[in-house]
Coordinates of C-alpha atoms in Angstrom, one line a residue:
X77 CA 23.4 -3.4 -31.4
X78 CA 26.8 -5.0 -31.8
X79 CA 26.7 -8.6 -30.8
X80 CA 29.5 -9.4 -27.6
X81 CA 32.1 -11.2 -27.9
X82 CA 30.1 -14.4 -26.0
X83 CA 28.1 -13.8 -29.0
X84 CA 30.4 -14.3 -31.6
X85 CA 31.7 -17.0 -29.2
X86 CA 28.6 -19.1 -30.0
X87 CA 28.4 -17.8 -33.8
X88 CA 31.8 -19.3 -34.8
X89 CA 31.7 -22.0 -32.7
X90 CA 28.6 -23.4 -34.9
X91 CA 29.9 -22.3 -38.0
X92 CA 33.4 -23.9 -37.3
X93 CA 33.5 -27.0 -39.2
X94 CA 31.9 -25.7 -42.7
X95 CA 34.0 -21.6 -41.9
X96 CA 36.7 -22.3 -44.7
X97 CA 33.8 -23.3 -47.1
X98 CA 32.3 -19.9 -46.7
X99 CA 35.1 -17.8 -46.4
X100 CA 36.9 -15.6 -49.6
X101 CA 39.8 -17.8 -50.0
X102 CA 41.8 -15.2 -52.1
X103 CA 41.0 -12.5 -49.0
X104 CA 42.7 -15.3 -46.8
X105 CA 45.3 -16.0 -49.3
X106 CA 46.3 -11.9 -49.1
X107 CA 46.3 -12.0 -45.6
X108 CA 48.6 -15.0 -45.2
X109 CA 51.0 -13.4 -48.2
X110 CA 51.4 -10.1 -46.1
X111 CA 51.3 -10.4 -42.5
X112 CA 54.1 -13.2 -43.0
X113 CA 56.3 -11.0 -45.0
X114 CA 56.5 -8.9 -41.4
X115 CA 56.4 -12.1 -38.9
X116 CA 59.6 -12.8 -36.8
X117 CA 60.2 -15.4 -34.5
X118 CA 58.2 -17.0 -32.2
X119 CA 54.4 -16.0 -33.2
X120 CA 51.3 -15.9 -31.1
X121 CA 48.0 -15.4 -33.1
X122 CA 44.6 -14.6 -31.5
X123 CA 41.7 -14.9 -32.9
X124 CA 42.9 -18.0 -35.5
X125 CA 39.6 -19.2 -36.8
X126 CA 40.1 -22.7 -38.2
X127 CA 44.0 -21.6 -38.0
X128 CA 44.5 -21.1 -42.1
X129 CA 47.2 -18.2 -41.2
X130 CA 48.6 -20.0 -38.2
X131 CA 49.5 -23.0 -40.4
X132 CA 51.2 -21.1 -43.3
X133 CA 53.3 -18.9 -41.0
X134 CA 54.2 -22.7 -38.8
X135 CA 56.7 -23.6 -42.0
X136 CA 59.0 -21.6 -41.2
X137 CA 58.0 -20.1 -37.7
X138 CA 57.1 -21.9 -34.0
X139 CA 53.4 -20.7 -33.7
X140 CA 50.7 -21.0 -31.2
X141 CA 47.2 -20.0 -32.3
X142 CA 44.2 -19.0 -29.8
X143 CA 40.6 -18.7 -30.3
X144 CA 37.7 -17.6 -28.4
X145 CA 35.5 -20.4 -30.0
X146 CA 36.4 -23.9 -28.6
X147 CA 35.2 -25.3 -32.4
X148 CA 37.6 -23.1 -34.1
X149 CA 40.7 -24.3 -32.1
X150 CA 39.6 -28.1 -32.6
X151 CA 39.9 -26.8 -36.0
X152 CA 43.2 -25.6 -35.6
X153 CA 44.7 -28.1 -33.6
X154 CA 43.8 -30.8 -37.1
X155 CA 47.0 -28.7 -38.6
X156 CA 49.4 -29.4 -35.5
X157 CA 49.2 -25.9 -34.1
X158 CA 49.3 -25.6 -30.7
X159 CA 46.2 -24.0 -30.0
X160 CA 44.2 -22.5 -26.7
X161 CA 40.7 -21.7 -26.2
X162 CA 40.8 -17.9 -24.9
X163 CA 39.2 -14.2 -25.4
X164 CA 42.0 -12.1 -27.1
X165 CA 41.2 -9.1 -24.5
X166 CA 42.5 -12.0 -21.8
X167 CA 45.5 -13.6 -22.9
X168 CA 46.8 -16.7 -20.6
X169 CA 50.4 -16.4 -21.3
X170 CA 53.5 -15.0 -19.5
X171 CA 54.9 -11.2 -20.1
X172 CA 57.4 -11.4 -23.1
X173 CA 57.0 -14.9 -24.6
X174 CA 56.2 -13.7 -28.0
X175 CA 58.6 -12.1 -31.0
X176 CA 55.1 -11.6 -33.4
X177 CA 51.8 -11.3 -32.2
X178 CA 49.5 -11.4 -35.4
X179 CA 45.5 -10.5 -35.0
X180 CA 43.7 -11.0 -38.4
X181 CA 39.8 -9.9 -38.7
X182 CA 40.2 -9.2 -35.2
X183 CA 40.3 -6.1 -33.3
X184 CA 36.4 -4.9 -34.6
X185 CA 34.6 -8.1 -33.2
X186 CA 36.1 -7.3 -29.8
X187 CA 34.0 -5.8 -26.8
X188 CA 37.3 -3.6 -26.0
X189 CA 39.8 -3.4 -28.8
X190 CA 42.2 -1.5 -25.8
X191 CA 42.5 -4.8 -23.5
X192 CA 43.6 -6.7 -26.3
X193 CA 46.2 -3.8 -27.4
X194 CA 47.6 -3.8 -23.6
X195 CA 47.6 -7.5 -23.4
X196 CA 49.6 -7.9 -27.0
X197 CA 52.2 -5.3 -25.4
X198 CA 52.5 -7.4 -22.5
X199 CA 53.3 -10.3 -24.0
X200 CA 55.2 -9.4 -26.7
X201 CA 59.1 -9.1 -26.3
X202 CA 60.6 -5.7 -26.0
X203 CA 60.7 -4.4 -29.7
X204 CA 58.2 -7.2 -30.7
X205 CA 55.8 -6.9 -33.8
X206 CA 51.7 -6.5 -33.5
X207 CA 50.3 -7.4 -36.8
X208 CA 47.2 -6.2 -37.6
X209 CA 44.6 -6.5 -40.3
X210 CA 41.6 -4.9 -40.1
X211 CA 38.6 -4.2 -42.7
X212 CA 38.9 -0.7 -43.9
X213 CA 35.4 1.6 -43.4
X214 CA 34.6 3.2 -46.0
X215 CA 35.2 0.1 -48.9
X216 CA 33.6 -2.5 -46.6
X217 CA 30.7 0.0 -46.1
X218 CA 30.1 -0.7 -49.7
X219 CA 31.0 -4.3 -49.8
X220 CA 28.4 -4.2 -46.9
X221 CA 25.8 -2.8 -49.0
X222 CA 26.3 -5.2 -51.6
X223 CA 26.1 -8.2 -49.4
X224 CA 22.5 -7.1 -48.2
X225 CA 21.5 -6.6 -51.4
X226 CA 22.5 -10.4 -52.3
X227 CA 20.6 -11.5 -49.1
X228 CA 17.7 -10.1 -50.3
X229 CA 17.2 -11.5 -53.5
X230 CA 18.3 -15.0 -51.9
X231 CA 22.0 -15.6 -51.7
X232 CA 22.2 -16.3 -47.6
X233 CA 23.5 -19.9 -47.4
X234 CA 27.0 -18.4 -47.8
X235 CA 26.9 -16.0 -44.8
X236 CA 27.4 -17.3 -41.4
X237 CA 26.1 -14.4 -39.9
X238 CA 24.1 -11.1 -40.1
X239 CA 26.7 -8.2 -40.5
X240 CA 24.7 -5.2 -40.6
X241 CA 25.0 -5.3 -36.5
X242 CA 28.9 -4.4 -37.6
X243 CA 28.5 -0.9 -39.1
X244 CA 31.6 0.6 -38.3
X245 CA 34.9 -0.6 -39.1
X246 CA 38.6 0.7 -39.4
X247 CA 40.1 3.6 -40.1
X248 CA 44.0 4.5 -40.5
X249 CA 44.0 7.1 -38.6
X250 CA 41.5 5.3 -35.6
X251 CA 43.9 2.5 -35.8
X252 CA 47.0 4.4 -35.3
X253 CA 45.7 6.5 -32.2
X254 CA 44.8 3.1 -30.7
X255 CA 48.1 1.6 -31.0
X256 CA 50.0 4.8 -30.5
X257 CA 48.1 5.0 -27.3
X258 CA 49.4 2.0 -25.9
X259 CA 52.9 2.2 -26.8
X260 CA 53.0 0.6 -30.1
X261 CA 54.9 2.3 -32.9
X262 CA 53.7 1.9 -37.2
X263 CA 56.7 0.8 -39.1
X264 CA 54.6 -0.1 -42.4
X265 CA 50.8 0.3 -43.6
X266 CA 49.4 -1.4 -46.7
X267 CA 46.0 -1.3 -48.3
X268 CA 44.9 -4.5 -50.0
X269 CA 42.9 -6.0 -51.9
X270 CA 40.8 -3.5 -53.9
X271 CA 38.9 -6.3 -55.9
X272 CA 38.0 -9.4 -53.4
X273 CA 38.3 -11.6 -56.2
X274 CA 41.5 -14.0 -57.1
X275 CA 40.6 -13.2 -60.8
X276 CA 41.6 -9.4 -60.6
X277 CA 45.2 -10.4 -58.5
X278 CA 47.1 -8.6 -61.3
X279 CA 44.8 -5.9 -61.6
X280 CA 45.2 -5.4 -57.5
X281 CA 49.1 -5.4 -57.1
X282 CA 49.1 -3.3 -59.9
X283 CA 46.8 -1.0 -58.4
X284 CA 47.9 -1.4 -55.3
X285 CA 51.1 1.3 -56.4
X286 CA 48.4 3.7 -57.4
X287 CA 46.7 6.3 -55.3
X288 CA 43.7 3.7 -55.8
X289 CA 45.4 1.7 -52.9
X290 CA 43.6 4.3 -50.6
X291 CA 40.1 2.0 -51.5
X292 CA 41.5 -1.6 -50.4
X293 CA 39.3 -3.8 -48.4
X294 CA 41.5 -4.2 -45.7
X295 CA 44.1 -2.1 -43.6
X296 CA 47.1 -4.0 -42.9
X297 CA 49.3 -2.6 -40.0
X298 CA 52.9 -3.7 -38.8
X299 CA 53.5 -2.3 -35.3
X300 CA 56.7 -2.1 -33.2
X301 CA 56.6 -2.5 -28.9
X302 CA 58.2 0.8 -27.9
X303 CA 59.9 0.4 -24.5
X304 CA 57.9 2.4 -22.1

């Protein structure tokens, strides 16, 4: 069974202090490359974990950062983010305050991926950008495998958390019926990385232009606000 998202409250909120020591820093590094090629304006981002993202994007844009696990935003608020305590399905800001509303690793730890969707419209500006990355099924499925392979023979210090409650992740064409559905058009899709290691960079960009960009880890999205 899926764990709730007062469940992965309490996970993250232990893990908080020692999460950038056990995350893929090169995955983090792609993420933060991407999603700010596509930011504009004033930037909102739920779900900020220690705030890594929140603090790239805050050199050249006015961000605040939110977080579901109270440890995470202390985290955050080390960087001088602005940062609130808050589920991403319940957002406590007013209608239209944000140009860029950027959800990293988000949307598939949530109870109901649709109240976040409807909340991100609502407080996005009229033509605002939802950016969205999201691990892609079918690699992560094997990553997943992998990953319980290396528990079993003894590598578990490194992971938080049990994933093999989260079986089913992303796909392109799940994620664009969800965002079409609440009134949010796709401007650009990307696939990255295919390798989640910094020593096979090159190798990804360049096959990133291949057909082989169809096997990258994660689904990145750049969504529009269509006026109802």
């Amino acid at each position: 069974m899926k764990p709730s998202n007062q469940d992965f409250k309490r996970i993250f909120d232990g893990v908080a202090k020692r999460y950038n020591e056990v995350s893929n820093s090169y995955l983090v590094s792609v993420r933060k490359t991407i999603l700010s090629n596509w930011v504009e304006g004033k930037c909102l981002e739920v779900g900020a974990g220690t705030g890594e993202i929140s603090k790239y994007l805050s050199q050249k844009h006015s961000v605040i950062a939110t977080d579901i696990a109270p440890g995470m935003t202390e985290e955050i608020k080390k960087h001088g983010i602005e940062a609130y305590v808050c589920d991403a399905e319940k957002l406590p800001f007013k209608d239209s305050a944000f140009n860029s509303v950027i959800a990293a690793e988000v949307i598939f730890y949530l109870d109901n991926p649709d109240n976040f969707l409807s909340e991100a419209y609502r407080v996005l500006k009229p033509e605002g950008r939802l950016l969205i990355s999201c691990a892609s099924n079918f690699p992560v499925k094997f990553y997943d495998r992998v990953r319980s392979w290396l528990r079993e023979i003894g590598f578990k210090k490194s992971m938080y958390f049990n994933e093999d409650t989260l079986r089913e992740f992303m796909t392109s064409s799940k994620l664009k019926a969800m965002l079409s559905r609440h009134n949010f058009r796709i401007i650009e899709e990307k696939r990255a990385p295919i390798i989640p290691m910094a020593t096979f960079d090159r190798l990804n960009k360049f096959l990133e232009k291949t057909p082989l960009r169809y096997f990258g880890i994660f689904i990145f999205a750049f969504a529009q606000k269509r006026l109802p």
